[in-house]
Coordinates of C-alpha atoms and ligand atoms in Angstrom, one line a residue:
M608 CA 96.5 112.3 114.1
E609 CA 97.0 113.3 110.5
S610 CA 98.9 111.4 107.7
I611 CA 102.0 112.9 106.0
K612 CA 100.4 112.2 102.6
N613 CA 97.5 114.7 103.5
L614 CA 99.7 117.6 104.5
K615 CA 98.8 119.7 101.5
E616 CA 95.4 120.5 103.1
Y617 CA 97.2 122.0 106.1
L618 CA 99.5 124.6 104.6
G619 CA 100.0 127.3 107.2
K620 CA 98.1 125.4 109.8
E621 CA 99.0 123.1 112.7
V622 CA 98.9 119.3 112.4
E623 CA 99.6 116.4 114.6
L624 CA 101.8 113.6 113.3
G625 CA 103.0 110.3 114.7
G626 CA 105.9 108.3 113.3
W627 CA 109.5 107.2 113.4
I628 CA 112.7 109.3 113.0
Y629 CA 114.6 107.5 110.3
N630 CA 117.4 110.1 110.3
F631 CA 118.3 113.3 112.0
R632 CA 121.0 115.9 112.3
S633 CA 121.6 118.8 114.7
S634 CA 123.2 122.2 114.2
G635 CA 123.4 123.3 117.8
K636 CA 120.1 125.2 118.1
I637 CA 118.1 123.4 115.5
M638 CA 117.3 119.7 115.0
F639 CA 116.3 118.4 111.6
L640 CA 114.2 115.2 112.1
Q641 CA 113.3 113.0 109.1
L642 CA 110.0 111.6 110.0
R643 CA 108.3 108.5 108.4
D644 CA 104.7 107.6 109.3
G645 CA 103.9 104.9 106.8
S646 CA 102.1 107.2 104.4
G647 CA 105.1 109.3 103.5
F648 CA 108.2 111.1 104.6
I649 CA 108.7 114.7 105.9
Q650 CA 111.4 116.9 107.4
C651 CA 110.5 118.3 110.8
V652 CA 112.5 121.2 112.2
V653 CA 112.8 121.7 115.9
E654 CA 114.2 125.0 117.2
K655 CA 115.6 125.1 120.7
E656 CA 114.1 128.4 121.5
K657 CA 110.6 127.3 120.7
I658 CA 110.6 124.2 122.9
N659 CA 110.9 123.8 126.7
E660 CA 114.3 123.0 127.9
E661 CA 113.6 119.5 129.3
K662 CA 112.0 118.4 126.0
W663 CA 114.9 119.8 124.0
N664 CA 117.4 118.0 126.2
N665 CA 115.5 114.7 125.8
L666 CA 115.5 115.1 122.1
Q667 CA 119.3 115.1 122.2
K668 CA 119.1 111.5 123.5
I669 CA 117.2 109.9 120.6
N670 CA 118.6 107.4 118.2
I671 CA 117.6 106.4 114.7
E672 CA 114.1 104.8 114.7
A673 CA 112.9 106.7 117.8
S674 CA 109.1 106.9 117.8
I675 CA 107.5 110.3 118.3
K676 CA 104.2 112.2 118.3
L677 CA 104.6 115.9 117.3
K678 CA 102.6 119.0 116.5
G679 CA 103.8 121.6 114.1
I680 CA 102.9 124.2 111.4
V681 CA 103.0 123.0 107.8
K682 CA 105.3 125.2 105.7
E683 CA 106.1 125.2 102.1
D684 CA 109.6 124.0 101.3
K685 CA 110.2 123.9 97.5
R686 CA 113.6 122.1 97.9
S687 CA 112.2 119.1 99.7
E688 CA 110.7 116.2 97.8
T689 CA 107.3 116.6 99.4
G690 CA 107.2 120.3 98.9
F691 CA 106.6 120.9 102.7
E692 CA 108.3 120.8 106.0
I693 CA 107.0 121.0 109.6
S694 CA 108.0 123.7 112.0
V695 CA 107.6 121.8 115.3
T696 CA 105.7 123.4 118.2
D697 CA 105.6 120.5 120.6
F698 CA 106.4 116.8 120.7
D699 CA 106.4 113.6 122.9
I700 CA 109.0 111.0 122.5
L701 CA 107.4 107.6 122.8
N702 CA 110.5 105.4 122.5
Y703 CA 114.1 106.6 122.2
S704 CA 115.2 103.4 120.3
N705 CA 118.4 101.7 121.0
E706 CA 121.6 103.0 119.5
D707 CA 122.5 99.7 117.9
Y708 CA 119.9 99.8 115.2
P709 CA 121.5 97.3 112.8
I710 CA 120.5 98.8 109.5
S711 CA 122.5 101.9 108.6
K712 CA 123.1 103.9 105.5
K713 CA 126.1 101.8 104.5
E714 CA 125.7 98.9 102.1
H715 CA 124.7 95.6 103.7
G716 CA 124.7 92.2 102.2
V717 CA 121.3 90.6 101.3
D718 CA 121.7 87.8 103.8
F719 CA 122.3 90.3 106.6
L720 CA 119.3 92.4 105.5
M721 CA 117.1 89.3 105.2
D722 CA 118.2 88.2 108.7
N723 CA 116.9 91.6 109.8
R724 CA 113.8 91.5 107.6
H725 CA 111.6 92.5 110.5
L726 CA 113.5 95.8 110.6
W727 CA 114.5 96.1 106.9
L728 CA 110.8 96.3 106.0
R729 CA 111.0 99.9 107.4
S730 CA 113.4 101.1 104.8
R731 CA 112.1 103.3 102.0
R732 CA 112.8 100.8 99.2
Q733 CA 110.9 98.1 101.1
W734 CA 108.1 100.5 101.9
A735 CA 107.8 101.3 98.2
I736 CA 107.7 97.6 97.2
Q737 CA 105.0 96.8 99.8
K738 CA 102.9 99.8 98.6
I739 CA 103.1 98.6 95.1
R740 CA 102.2 95.0 96.1
N741 CA 99.2 96.4 97.9
T742 CA 98.1 98.2 94.7
V743 CA 98.5 94.9 92.7
I744 CA 96.3 93.1 95.2
N745 CA 93.6 95.8 95.1
A746 CA 93.7 96.1 91.3
T747 CA 93.2 92.3 91.1
Y748 CA 90.1 92.3 93.3
E749 CA 88.8 95.4 91.5
Y750 CA 89.2 93.7 88.1
F751 CA 87.4 90.5 89.1
Q752 CA 84.6 92.3 90.9
K753 CA 84.0 94.5 87.9
E754 CA 83.9 91.5 85.6
G755 CA 81.3 89.6 87.7
F756 CA 83.6 87.0 89.3
T757 CA 82.9 85.6 92.7
K758 CA 85.7 85.2 95.3
I759 CA 85.8 81.6 96.4
D760 CA 88.3 80.6 99.1
S761 CA 90.0 77.3 98.5
P762 CA 91.5 75.2 101.3
I763 CA 95.1 75.0 102.1
L764 CA 95.1 71.5 103.6
T765 CA 94.4 69.0 100.8
A766 CA 94.5 65.2 100.2
N767 CA 95.5 65.5 96.6
A768 CA 98.2 67.2 94.6
C769 CA 97.4 69.9 92.0
E770 CA 100.7 70.5 90.2
G771 CA 102.6 67.2 90.3
T772 CA 104.0 65.4 93.2
T773 CA 107.6 66.4 93.3
E774 CA 107.1 69.7 95.0
L775 CA 104.6 68.8 97.7
F776 CA 104.8 69.7 101.4
E777 CA 103.5 66.7 103.2
I778 CA 101.9 67.0 106.6
D779 CA 101.7 64.3 109.3
Y780 CA 98.5 64.9 111.1
F781 CA 95.5 63.1 109.5
G782 CA 96.8 59.6 109.7
R783 CA 97.1 59.5 105.9
P784 CA 99.0 61.7 103.4
A785 CA 97.9 65.3 103.5
Y786 CA 99.6 68.2 101.7
L787 CA 99.8 72.0 101.7
S788 CA 98.0 73.4 98.7
Q789 CA 100.1 74.2 95.6
S790 CA 97.1 76.0 93.9
G791 CA 93.4 76.3 94.6
Q792 CA 92.6 75.6 91.0
L793 CA 90.8 72.2 91.4
Y794 CA 88.5 73.7 94.0
L795 CA 87.7 76.6 91.8
E796 CA 86.8 74.1 89.1
A797 CA 84.1 72.8 91.5
A798 CA 82.9 76.3 92.3
I799 CA 82.3 77.4 88.6
F800 CA 79.3 75.0 88.6
S801 CA 77.8 77.2 91.3
V802 CA 79.0 80.7 90.4
G803 CA 80.2 80.5 86.8
K804 CA 83.3 82.6 87.1
C805 CA 85.4 82.8 90.3
F806 CA 88.8 83.5 91.7
D807 CA 90.8 82.8 94.9
F808 CA 93.8 84.5 96.4
G809 CA 96.0 83.0 99.1
P810 CA 99.2 81.5 100.1
V811 CA 100.4 78.3 98.3
F812 CA 103.4 76.1 99.0
R813 CA 106.0 74.5 96.8
A814 CA 108.7 72.3 98.2
E815 CA 111.0 73.8 95.5
K816 CA 114.5 72.5 95.7
S817 CA 115.5 75.1 93.2
K818 CA 117.4 78.2 94.4
T819 CA 116.6 80.7 91.7
R820 CA 115.6 84.4 91.7
R821 CA 112.1 83.3 90.7
H822 CA 111.3 80.7 93.4
L823 CA 109.9 80.8 96.9
T824 CA 108.6 77.9 98.9
E825 CA 105.6 79.9 100.1
F826 CA 104.0 82.5 97.9
W827 CA 100.7 84.1 97.0
M828 CA 98.7 82.8 94.1
M829 CA 95.6 84.1 92.5
D830 CA 93.7 81.4 90.6
A831 CA 90.8 82.3 88.3
E832 CA 88.4 79.8 86.7
M833 CA 85.6 80.4 84.1
A834 CA 82.9 78.1 82.8
F835 CA 82.4 78.0 79.0
Y836 CA 85.8 79.8 78.3
D837 CA 88.3 78.1 76.0
Y838 CA 92.0 78.6 76.2
I839 CA 91.8 81.7 73.9
D840 CA 89.1 83.4 76.0
N841 CA 91.3 82.5 79.0
M842 CA 94.2 84.6 77.5
R843 CA 91.9 87.5 76.9
V844 CA 91.1 87.7 80.7
Q845 CA 94.8 87.5 81.6
E846 CA 95.6 90.3 79.1
E847 CA 92.9 92.6 80.6
L848 CA 93.9 91.8 84.2
I849 CA 97.6 92.4 83.7
T850 CA 96.9 95.7 81.8
H851 CA 94.5 96.8 84.6
I852 CA 97.1 96.0 87.3
V853 CA 99.9 97.9 85.5
E854 CA 97.6 100.9 84.9
K855 CA 96.7 101.1 88.5
V856 CA 100.3 101.0 89.7
L857 CA 101.2 103.7 87.2
E858 CA 98.2 105.7 88.5
N859 CA 98.8 105.3 92.3
N860 CA 102.5 104.6 92.8
R861 CA 104.6 107.1 90.7
K862 CA 106.5 108.1 93.8
E863 CA 107.3 104.5 94.8
L864 CA 108.4 103.6 91.3
E865 CA 110.7 106.6 91.3
L866 CA 112.1 105.6 94.6
L867 CA 112.9 102.2 93.2
E868 CA 114.5 103.8 90.2
R869 CA 112.1 101.8 88.0
N870 CA 112.1 102.9 84.4
I871 CA 108.4 103.3 83.7
E872 CA 108.6 103.4 79.9
P873 CA 108.4 99.6 79.5
L874 CA 105.4 99.6 81.9
E875 CA 103.6 102.2 79.8
K876 CA 103.8 99.8 76.9
I877 CA 101.8 97.1 78.7
K878 CA 98.6 97.3 76.6
P879 CA 96.7 94.7 74.6
P880 CA 97.3 92.9 72.4
F881 CA 100.1 90.9 74.0
I882 CA 102.3 88.7 71.9
V883 CA 101.1 85.1 71.3
K884 CA 103.5 82.4 70.1
T885 CA 103.2 78.6 70.2
H886 CA 105.7 76.6 72.2
A887 CA 107.0 75.1 68.9
E888 CA 107.7 78.6 67.5
V889 CA 109.4 79.6 70.6
V890 CA 111.6 76.5 70.6
N891 CA 112.8 77.4 67.1
E892 CA 113.4 81.0 68.1
L893 CA 115.4 80.0 71.2
R894 CA 117.5 77.5 69.2
A895 CA 118.3 80.2 66.7
M896 CA 119.5 82.3 69.7
G897 CA 121.8 79.5 70.9
S898 CA 119.6 77.5 73.4
D899 CA 119.8 73.7 73.4
I900 CA 116.1 73.4 74.1
K901 CA 114.5 70.4 72.3
E902 CA 111.1 70.1 70.6
Y903 CA 109.3 68.6 73.5
D904 CA 111.3 70.2 76.4
D905 CA 109.9 72.6 79.0
M906 CA 111.4 76.1 78.9
G907 CA 114.2 76.6 81.4
G908 CA 114.7 79.7 83.4
D909 CA 117.5 80.9 81.1
D910 CA 115.3 80.3 78.0
E911 CA 112.6 82.5 79.6
T912 CA 115.1 85.2 80.4
M913 CA 116.6 85.2 76.9
L914 CA 113.2 85.2 75.1
T915 CA 111.6 87.9 77.2
K916 CA 114.6 90.3 77.0
K917 CA 113.9 90.5 73.2
Y918 CA 110.3 91.9 73.6
D919 CA 108.7 94.8 75.3
K920 CA 105.3 93.2 75.7
P921 CA 104.2 90.2 77.7
I922 CA 104.3 86.9 75.7
F923 CA 101.8 84.1 75.8
V924 CA 103.5 80.8 75.0
T925 CA 100.8 78.3 74.0
K926 CA 100.5 74.6 73.4
Y927 CA 103.3 73.1 75.5
P928 CA 104.1 69.4 75.2
K929 CA 101.6 67.5 77.4
E930 CA 104.5 65.7 79.1
V931 CA 105.8 68.8 80.8
K932 CA 102.4 70.0 82.0
A933 CA 99.9 69.0 84.7
F934 CA 97.4 66.1 84.3
Y935 CA 94.2 68.3 84.0
M936 CA 95.1 70.1 80.8
K937 CA 93.1 69.4 77.7
P938 CA 95.0 68.0 74.8
D939 CA 95.1 69.9 71.5
P940 CA 92.7 68.2 69.1
D941 CA 95.1 69.0 66.3
D942 CA 98.1 67.6 68.0
P943 CA 97.6 65.1 70.9
K944 CA 101.2 65.5 72.0
R945 CA 100.4 69.1 73.1
V946 CA 97.9 70.7 75.4
L947 CA 95.6 73.8 75.1
C948 CA 97.6 75.9 77.6
S949 CA 99.4 79.2 77.8
D950 CA 102.1 80.6 80.1
L951 CA 102.3 84.3 80.2
L952 CA 105.9 85.6 80.3
A953 CA 106.7 89.1 81.5
P954 CA 109.1 91.2 79.4
E955 CA 112.6 92.5 80.3
G956 CA 113.9 89.1 81.2
Y957 CA 111.3 88.4 83.9
G958 CA 109.7 85.3 82.5
E959 CA 106.6 83.3 83.6
I960 CA 104.1 85.2 85.7
I961 CA 101.0 83.2 84.9
G962 CA 100.2 79.5 84.1
G963 CA 96.8 78.6 82.6
S964 CA 95.0 76.2 80.4
Q965 CA 91.7 74.8 79.2
R966 CA 90.8 71.8 81.4
E967 CA 90.0 68.3 80.3
E968 CA 86.2 68.1 80.8
D969 CA 85.7 64.5 79.7
Y970 CA 85.4 61.9 82.5
D971 CA 87.1 59.0 80.7
K972 CA 89.9 61.0 79.3
L973 CA 90.7 62.7 82.6
L974 CA 90.6 59.4 84.5
A975 CA 92.9 57.8 81.9
R976 CA 95.4 60.7 82.3
I977 CA 95.3 60.4 86.1
N978 CA 96.2 56.7 85.8
E979 CA 98.8 57.3 83.1
M980 CA 100.5 59.8 85.4
K981 CA 100.4 57.3 88.2
L982 CA 98.3 59.6 90.4
D983 CA 95.8 58.0 92.8
P984 CA 92.3 58.2 91.3
K985 CA 90.8 57.8 94.8
V986 CA 91.9 61.2 96.1
F987 CA 90.6 62.7 92.8
S988 CA 87.2 61.1 93.0
W989 CA 85.5 64.4 94.0
Y990 CA 87.3 66.2 91.1
L991 CA 86.2 63.4 88.7
D992 CA 82.6 63.9 89.8
L993 CA 82.7 67.4 88.3
R994 CA 82.9 65.6 84.9
K995 CA 79.9 63.4 85.7
Y996 CA 77.3 66.0 86.6
G997 CA 76.9 68.7 83.9
S998 CA 80.5 68.9 82.7
V999 CA 81.2 72.0 80.5
P1000 CA 84.3 73.3 78.7
H1001 CA 86.2 75.5 81.0
S1002 CA 89.5 77.3 81.5
G1003 CA 91.5 79.1 84.1
F1004 CA 94.8 80.4 85.2
G1005 CA 96.9 81.2 88.2
Y1006 CA 99.3 84.1 88.8
G1007 CA 102.2 84.4 91.1
L1008 CA 101.8 87.7 93.0
E1009 CA 105.5 88.0 93.9
R1010 CA 106.6 87.4 90.3
I1011 CA 104.3 90.2 89.2
V1012 CA 105.5 92.6 91.9
A1013 CA 109.1 91.8 91.2
W1014 CA 108.6 92.5 87.5
I1015 CA 106.6 95.8 88.0
C1016 CA 109.1 97.0 90.6
G1017 CA 112.1 95.9 88.5
L1018 CA 113.5 93.8 91.3
E1019 CA 116.5 91.5 90.7
H1020 CA 115.2 88.8 93.0
I1021 CA 111.6 87.7 94.0
R1022 CA 112.5 87.5 97.7
E1023 CA 112.1 91.3 98.2
S1024 CA 108.6 91.3 96.9
I1025 CA 107.0 89.4 99.8
P1026 CA 107.1 90.8 103.4
F1027 CA 108.6 87.6 105.0
P1028 CA 110.1 85.3 102.4
R1029 CA 110.3 81.6 102.8
T1030 CA 112.9 79.8 100.8
L1031 CA 114.9 76.5 101.1
Q1032 CA 117.2 78.3 103.5
R1033 CA 114.9 80.7 105.2
L1034 CA 112.2 80.3 107.9
E1035 CA 113.0 83.4 109.9
P1036 CA 112.2 86.1 110.8
Ligands
4AD66 O1 102.3 77.6 86.7 P1 101.7 77.2 88.0 O2 102.4 76.1 88.7 O3 100.2 76.9 87.7 C1 99.3 76.5 88.7 O4 99.5 76.2 89.8 C2 97.9 76.3 88.1 N1 97.2 75.4 89.0 C3 97.3 77.7 88.1 C4 95.9 77.7 87.6 O5 95.7 77.3 86.4 N2 94.9 78.1 88.4 O6 101.8 78.4 89.0 C5 101.1 79.6 88.7 C6 102.1 80.8 88.9 C7 103.3 80.8 88.0 O7 103.0 81.2 86.7 C8 104.2 81.7 88.8 O8 103.9 83.0 88.5 C9 103.9 81.4 90.2 O9 102.6 80.8 90.2 N3 104.8 80.4 90.8 C10 105.7 80.7 91.7 N4 106.0 81.9 92.3 C11 107.0 81.9 93.2 N5 107.7 80.8 93.6 C12 107.4 79.6 93.1 N6 108.1 78.5 93.5 C13 106.4 79.5 92.1 N7 105.9 78.5 91.4 C14 104.9 79.1 90.6
MG67 MG1 103.9 77.2 85.4

């Protein structure tokens, strides 16, 4: 069986394809089948006089989404988007598909489509998004392997929180509190003492009560951690990684971006250097734009939207107030109220895609901060050990895969960027 994307090599020759009929029409003696096989889309033409009668009659009974195996000659067709069509010589219908396929050409509401996510995934738009997501994942692996990072798999079941306790999923199994991981970061911090530079990639969980276009309760995070890197070195890695990812999507997914009607001009501008601004500078800028954000406030979603609409490059916002950030971040030696961190905000109103920082490497200071934030030092004892045996300056960051895919694809809402989204209201399909 061949793939639609390879048809060029078969011009004038016979191929065998297998796929689904996402649309069809008949003009009496000819049937036009729109075939999809996962690699692409192609029109297949069946002429009554070239097919035996029984098969022709069976073909009249198919419904949208029927599955089929067919053979045919590849012909040039300048008018079609692929440049080819198939003149069918033989076929076998595998499944006729029921006539009540719920997703039609007419507009459906998002809730309806999400209830039918298992079927909606087949649509062209959703296909394009998943193809781009796949490129983002591959480009990430590629970048880290090229740069000498080792993949370290961090656990999902943990006894300690990573990012604060308000968004934890608690599990009742171990006879004591256990949680679903919010980020593999703390485990990667242990692994740098073995491999120097590492990354993980997996699902993480946030019991987010917020219903925004940027939040999921289960999403995919890539964490990276590097020994001997300060928070500036950390930003350089992120800049290179994001540039590489966007480059790869532009290289591999032109057709998908077109299908999504994504304007690629802004993506073509994603090149180093990215913009760097301190949190203090950004607060002033936002206030001048009408935000009521205060000196030591976290940025709200609306602030991120407003700020990033102004720029066509990603923006690193550095040195947030320590009160709005996690316990492990290293304070700024020039201003103890702030930490050596950076959030990377994507342009065009998208906002935060990466959170990162230099980590506190001093045992006493880290322990003091854990106590100050009323966290239980007992569950962090293994993490504190890392500061006892050969502690070194180090930094790292974590990206949200769905946020990056939503930005690159130009999606309005993050929920379309993951195959089966989990939100406050959605556990199915
Ligand atoms: O900024 P966050 O919370 O940072 C961390 O978890 C660090 N431990 C990462 C590290 O330093 N290794 O999350 C990282 C990224 C965010 O920038 C955002 O892109 C994404 O994860 N993210 C979410 N994506 C979807 N839904 C949510 N509820 C998200 N929360 C965070
Ligand atoms: Mg963050």
